[in-house]
Amino acid sequence: AAVDDILKDVLGSYLREQPYEPARCRDMVKDIAEVIKARVKDLMIPRYKIVVVTHIGQLNEQSMQIGSRCLWDPASDTFSSYVFKNTSLFALANVYAVYFE
């Protein structure tokens, strides 16, 4: 739940009034991923590796399928995902927490 709140807060604050501009979004997606990763690490969750993947695209009556695959232990690994939309763009952020022994 704490990671979901971080995703909503970061994506909303960065992108709420932002129009889609390819060059600017390319830079912003890196910044957003770093901010999310830093805020999740501040939660001090022990023994987990954090991976953040973000996508930003133009909202223009098209569809997009995004998939991911990884080695997964359902007993200890987890993820959180959030989709944000405004009038001109969409953003998807995924946070994967992988247990590290």
C-alpha positions as MATLAB code, in Angstrom:
seq = 'AAVDDILKDVLGSYLREQPYEPARCRDMVKDIAEVIKARVKDLMIPRYKIVVVTHIGQLNEQSMQIGSRCLWDPASDTFSSYVFKNTSLFALANVYAVYFE';
ca = [
       0.000    0.000    0.000;
       2.866    2.394    0.770;
       4.426    1.788   -2.657;
       1.054    2.333   -4.364;
       0.818    5.719   -2.626;
       4.331    6.624   -3.777;
       3.485    5.755   -7.389;
       0.277    7.816   -7.337;
       2.002   10.777   -5.703;
       5.067   10.875   -7.968;
       3.232   10.326  -11.258;
       0.509   12.791  -10.315;
       2.883   15.519   -9.196;
       5.185   15.210  -12.227;
       2.576   14.736  -14.936;
      -0.718   16.299  -13.835;
      -0.508   19.359  -16.155;
       2.254   18.088  -18.453;
       1.515   18.000  -22.207;
       3.029   15.202  -24.271;
       6.363   16.260  -25.779;
       8.555   13.309  -26.862;
      11.937   14.810  -25.931;
      10.763   16.121  -22.560;
       8.954   12.880  -21.710;
      12.078   10.872  -22.549;
      13.998   12.834  -19.918;
      11.137   12.853  -17.424;
      10.689    9.085  -17.498;
      14.261    8.654  -16.226;
      13.770   11.238  -13.485;
      10.459    9.728  -12.409;
      11.979    6.232  -12.171;
      14.848    7.538  -10.029;
      12.499    9.446   -7.697;
      10.251    6.403   -7.274;
      13.244    4.147   -6.603;
      14.670    6.555   -3.998;
      11.338    6.914   -2.208;
      10.761    3.145   -2.137;
      14.280    2.602   -0.786;
      13.518    5.171    1.950;
      10.904    2.709    3.249;
      13.898    0.590    4.391;
      12.481   -2.753    3.283;
      15.246   -5.206    4.220;
      16.749   -7.749    1.823;
      14.882   -6.657   -1.306;
      16.261   -5.445   -4.620;
      14.073   -2.746   -6.131;
      13.551   -2.440   -9.904;
      11.501    0.436  -11.339;
      10.263    0.488  -14.957;
       8.341    3.477  -16.302;
       6.704    4.237  -19.649;
       5.210    7.493  -20.947;
       3.283    7.685  -24.209;
       0.956    9.941  -26.135;
      -2.748    9.502  -25.551;
      -4.087    9.584  -29.102;
      -6.835    6.963  -29.559;
      -4.389    4.088  -29.971;
      -3.717    1.034  -27.872;
      -0.536   -0.384  -26.436;
       0.287   -3.706  -24.838;
       3.162   -3.752  -22.334;
       4.397   -7.032  -20.906;
       7.230   -8.128  -18.666;
       8.764  -11.421  -17.637;
      11.178  -12.366  -14.892;
      12.169  -15.219  -12.616;
       9.792  -15.017   -9.723;
       9.240  -16.586   -6.320;
       5.582  -15.962   -5.526;
       6.201  -16.583   -1.823;
       8.641  -13.685   -1.386;
       8.722  -11.473   -4.518;
       6.119   -8.833   -5.237;
       5.283   -5.882   -7.477;
       3.163   -2.768   -7.638;
       1.828   -1.027  -10.721;
       0.016    2.245  -11.409;
      -1.340    3.888  -14.578;
      -1.735    7.665  -14.799;
      -3.569    9.562  -17.550;
      -4.118   13.218  -18.295;
      -5.531   14.886  -21.420;
      -2.486   14.238  -23.641;
      -0.413   11.386  -22.168;
      -0.417    8.178  -20.193;
       2.231    6.854  -17.847;
       2.770    3.386  -16.441;
       5.085    2.715  -13.512;
       5.968   -0.756  -12.232;
       7.984   -1.448   -9.087;
       9.351   -4.952   -8.622;
      10.640   -6.043   -5.223;
      12.789   -9.168   -5.539;
      13.965  -10.916   -2.378;
      17.765  -11.122   -2.152;
      19.382  -13.731    0.091;
];
